[in-house]
Amino acid sequence: MAVASAVLQSEWTKIRTVSSTVWTLASAFFVTVAMGAGLSALTNATFNDMRAVERATFDPTLISFSGMILGQLAMVVFGVLVVGTEYSSGMIRTSLAAVPQRATFLFSKVAVAGGLALLVGLATSFTAFFLGQALLGGHRASIGDDNVLRAVIGAGLYMGLIALFSMGVAAMLRSSMLSLGILVPFLLLVSNILSAVPKAKEVALYFPDQAGSKVMRVVPDAMNSEEAPYGPWGGLGIMVLWVVASLIGGYLVLKKRDA
């Protein structure tokens, strides 16, 4: 127990003294909030120009989180750099010499970084929601409306989980550049393109980002989109399975391979 506590303190010291921690988490917050606020204001100004079916399925809560599509990329960079920097700097050899218990080393890092990402994610989701609703005028939702609090908390959980997923991928690939080269195009382009292609979209529904993001919706078919075959918490559960799989994969690679 004393070893785990010491490793946690060590990982906390590493994370808070690295400049990338501040700029990646700050970027995740400001990009998500600013883009969500801008699109909320634009939606309020052009609401009457929307098609009738889009107005009927309008989801004011989801509009607040429009910036999440870019904000999540900053969380990906944070998660990848937390693990990948150990390899690119050569610190992994020193770290494993100090903490030979590889599970303790990896999961202490994941616990500290994941907890920090979760706190920033929740701060981001609540700020984006309240600012976005203020800019939506008469089209806004209240935090007390049905399922709205669930969607706001879920948005924060989503940001924390995407950071954890990225840590697992970086631990498996042992390279920041390779991890970012796969995750960023996948989340920004591939996943969204496949979700719009007939046949492929049925598979894309189970991608971590597509499944996890459903928890942010209050209206299941928001903006006349198709409903998923699972509920909001079911979608987040699918994302958790992806996170668990990536972290187990990362641990197995760390355990089997030399530093």
Short mmCIF file of N, CA and C in Angstrom, two decimals, residues 33-99:
data_model
loop_
_atom_site.label_atom_id
_atom_site.label_comp_id
_atom_site.label_asym_id
_atom_site.label_seq_id
_atom_site.Cartn_x
_atom_site.Cartn_y
_atom_site.Cartn_z
N VAL A 33 -15.91 24.67 -24.95
CA VAL A 33 -16.83 25.71 -24.48
C VAL A 33 -17.05 26.78 -25.56
N ALA A 34 -15.96 27.24 -26.19
CA ALA A 34 -16.08 28.33 -27.18
C ALA A 34 -16.87 27.88 -28.41
N MET A 35 -16.57 26.70 -28.92
CA MET A 35 -17.28 26.22 -30.12
C MET A 35 -18.75 25.94 -29.80
N GLY A 36 -19.02 25.38 -28.63
CA GLY A 36 -20.40 25.12 -28.23
C GLY A 36 -21.18 26.42 -28.08
N ALA A 37 -20.53 27.44 -27.51
CA ALA A 37 -21.20 28.74 -27.33
C ALA A 37 -21.48 29.38 -28.69
N GLY A 38 -20.50 29.31 -29.59
CA GLY A 38 -20.69 29.91 -30.90
C GLY A 38 -21.82 29.26 -31.68
N LEU A 39 -21.87 27.95 -31.67
CA LEU A 39 -22.93 27.25 -32.41
C LEU A 39 -24.30 27.42 -31.73
N SER A 40 -24.30 27.56 -30.41
CA SER A 40 -25.57 27.81 -29.72
C SER A 40 -26.13 29.17 -30.12
N ALA A 41 -25.26 30.18 -30.16
CA ALA A 41 -25.70 31.52 -30.57
C ALA A 41 -26.17 31.50 -32.02
N LEU A 42 -25.45 30.80 -32.89
CA LEU A 42 -25.83 30.71 -34.30
C LEU A 42 -27.17 29.99 -34.46
N THR A 43 -27.35 28.93 -33.69
CA THR A 43 -28.62 28.18 -33.77
C THR A 43 -29.79 29.04 -33.33
N ASN A 44 -29.57 29.84 -32.28
CA ASN A 44 -30.64 30.71 -31.80
C ASN A 44 -31.03 31.73 -32.87
N ALA A 45 -30.02 32.21 -33.60
CA ALA A 45 -30.28 33.23 -34.62
C ALA A 45 -30.94 32.65 -35.87
N THR A 46 -30.71 31.38 -36.14
CA THR A 46 -31.22 30.78 -37.38
C THR A 46 -32.25 29.68 -37.12
N PHE A 47 -32.79 29.64 -35.90
CA PHE A 47 -33.69 28.54 -35.54
C PHE A 47 -34.90 28.45 -36.49
N ASN A 48 -35.46 29.60 -36.85
CA ASN A 48 -36.66 29.59 -37.70
C ASN A 48 -36.36 29.16 -39.13
N ASP A 49 -35.07 29.15 -39.49
CA ASP A 49 -34.69 28.72 -40.85
C ASP A 49 -34.51 27.20 -40.93
N MET A 50 -34.50 26.53 -39.78
CA MET A 50 -34.33 25.07 -39.79
C MET A 50 -35.58 24.40 -40.33
N ARG A 51 -35.38 23.18 -40.88
CA ARG A 51 -36.52 22.42 -41.37
C ARG A 51 -37.43 22.04 -40.21
N ALA A 52 -38.69 21.81 -40.51
CA ALA A 52 -39.68 21.51 -39.47
C ALA A 52 -39.29 20.25 -38.68
N VAL A 53 -38.77 19.22 -39.40
CA VAL A 53 -38.41 17.98 -38.72
C VAL A 53 -37.20 18.19 -37.80
N GLU A 54 -36.31 19.13 -38.16
CA GLU A 54 -35.16 19.43 -37.31
C GLU A 54 -35.58 20.22 -36.07
N ARG A 55 -36.55 21.13 -36.25
CA ARG A 55 -37.04 21.87 -35.09
C ARG A 55 -37.77 20.93 -34.13
N ALA A 56 -38.47 19.93 -34.70
CA ALA A 56 -39.24 19.00 -33.86
C ALA A 56 -38.32 18.10 -33.03
N THR A 57 -37.12 17.83 -33.55
CA THR A 57 -36.18 16.95 -32.83
C THR A 57 -34.98 17.75 -32.31
N PHE A 58 -35.17 19.03 -32.11
CA PHE A 58 -34.08 19.89 -31.64
C PHE A 58 -33.69 19.51 -30.21
N ASP A 59 -32.39 19.38 -29.99
CA ASP A 59 -31.87 18.99 -28.67
C ASP A 59 -30.94 20.11 -28.17
N PRO A 60 -31.45 21.04 -27.36
CA PRO A 60 -30.62 22.18 -26.92
C PRO A 60 -29.42 21.74 -26.09
N THR A 61 -29.54 20.66 -25.36
CA THR A 61 -28.41 20.18 -24.56
C THR A 61 -27.26 19.73 -25.46
N LEU A 62 -27.60 18.98 -26.50
CA LEU A 62 -26.57 18.46 -27.40
C LEU A 62 -25.84 19.58 -28.13
N ILE A 63 -26.58 20.64 -28.49
CA ILE A 63 -25.95 21.77 -29.18
C ILE A 63 -24.84 22.37 -28.32
N SER A 64 -25.04 22.39 -27.00
CA SER A 64 -24.01 22.95 -26.10
C SER A 64 -22.70 22.19 -26.20
N PHE A 65 -22.79 20.91 -26.59
CA PHE A 65 -21.59 20.07 -26.64
C PHE A 65 -21.03 19.93 -28.06
N SER A 66 -21.43 20.83 -28.96
CA SER A 66 -20.95 20.75 -30.35
C SER A 66 -19.43 20.83 -30.43
N GLY A 67 -18.82 21.55 -29.49
CA GLY A 67 -17.36 21.69 -29.51
C GLY A 67 -16.61 20.45 -29.07
N MET A 68 -17.36 19.46 -28.62
CA MET A 68 -16.71 18.24 -28.13
C MET A 68 -15.95 17.51 -29.23
N ILE A 69 -16.39 17.69 -30.50
CA ILE A 69 -15.73 16.97 -31.59
C ILE A 69 -14.27 17.41 -31.74
N LEU A 70 -13.98 18.67 -31.39
CA LEU A 70 -12.59 19.13 -31.40
C LEU A 70 -11.96 19.05 -30.01
N GLY A 71 -12.75 19.32 -28.98
CA GLY A 71 -12.23 19.26 -27.62
C GLY A 71 -11.72 17.88 -27.25
N GLN A 72 -12.38 16.85 -27.78
CA GLN A 72 -11.95 15.49 -27.46
C GLN A 72 -10.55 15.20 -28.02
N LEU A 73 -10.19 15.89 -29.11
CA LEU A 73 -8.86 15.67 -29.69
C LEU A 73 -7.77 16.16 -28.74
N ALA A 74 -8.05 17.25 -28.01
CA ALA A 74 -7.08 17.73 -27.02
C ALA A 74 -6.95 16.71 -25.89
N MET A 75 -8.06 16.07 -25.54
CA MET A 75 -8.01 15.02 -24.51
C MET A 75 -7.20 13.82 -25.01
N VAL A 76 -7.33 13.52 -26.30
CA VAL A 76 -6.55 12.43 -26.89
C VAL A 76 -5.05 12.75 -26.79
N VAL A 77 -4.70 13.98 -27.14
CA VAL A 77 -3.29 14.39 -27.07
C VAL A 77 -2.79 14.28 -25.63
N PHE A 78 -3.60 14.73 -24.67
CA PHE A 78 -3.22 14.64 -23.25
C PHE A 78 -2.95 13.18 -22.86
N GLY A 79 -3.90 12.30 -23.18
CA GLY A 79 -3.75 10.89 -22.80
C GLY A 79 -2.54 10.23 -23.44
N VAL A 80 -2.33 10.55 -24.72
CA VAL A 80 -1.20 9.94 -25.44
C VAL A 80 0.13 10.44 -24.87
N LEU A 81 0.23 11.75 -24.62
CA LEU A 81 1.50 12.29 -24.13
C LEU A 81 1.84 11.83 -22.72
N VAL A 82 0.82 11.60 -21.90
CA VAL A 82 1.07 11.13 -20.52
C VAL A 82 1.84 9.81 -20.55
N VAL A 83 1.48 8.93 -21.48
CA VAL A 83 2.16 7.63 -21.57
C VAL A 83 3.32 7.69 -22.58
N GLY A 84 3.08 8.28 -23.73
CA GLY A 84 4.08 8.24 -24.80
C GLY A 84 5.36 8.97 -24.47
N THR A 85 5.27 10.03 -23.66
CA THR A 85 6.47 10.78 -23.30
C THR A 85 7.47 9.93 -22.53
N GLU A 86 6.96 8.93 -21.80
CA GLU A 86 7.87 8.03 -21.08
C GLU A 86 8.82 7.34 -22.06
N TYR A 87 8.29 6.99 -23.24
CA TYR A 87 9.10 6.27 -24.24
C TYR A 87 9.96 7.24 -25.06
N SER A 88 9.36 8.36 -25.48
CA SER A 88 10.12 9.28 -26.33
C SER A 88 11.28 9.94 -25.59
N SER A 89 11.14 10.11 -24.27
CA SER A 89 12.20 10.74 -23.49
C SER A 89 13.19 9.74 -22.90
N GLY A 90 12.84 8.45 -22.98
CA GLY A 90 13.69 7.42 -22.39
C GLY A 90 13.48 7.25 -20.90
N MET A 91 12.51 8.01 -20.34
CA MET A 91 12.23 7.94 -18.90
C MET A 91 11.67 6.59 -18.48
N ILE A 92 11.18 5.82 -19.46
CA ILE A 92 10.54 4.55 -19.11
C ILE A 92 11.52 3.62 -18.40
N ARG A 93 12.80 3.66 -18.81
CA ARG A 93 13.79 2.78 -18.17
C ARG A 93 14.01 3.20 -16.71
N THR A 94 14.09 4.49 -16.46
CA THR A 94 14.26 4.98 -15.09
C THR A 94 13.01 4.68 -14.26
N SER A 95 11.86 4.88 -14.87
CA SER A 95 10.60 4.66 -14.14
C SER A 95 10.45 3.20 -13.72
N LEU A 96 10.77 2.28 -14.65
CA LEU A 96 10.62 0.86 -14.33
C LEU A 96 11.72 0.37 -13.39
N ALA A 97 12.87 1.03 -13.40
CA ALA A 97 13.91 0.68 -12.44
C ALA A 97 13.48 1.08 -11.03
N ALA A 98 12.77 2.21 -10.94
CA ALA A 98 12.29 2.69 -9.63
C ALA A 98 11.05 1.92 -9.19
N VAL A 99 10.21 1.52 -10.15
CA VAL A 99 8.97 0.79 -9.84
C VAL A 99 8.94 -0.48 -10.70
#
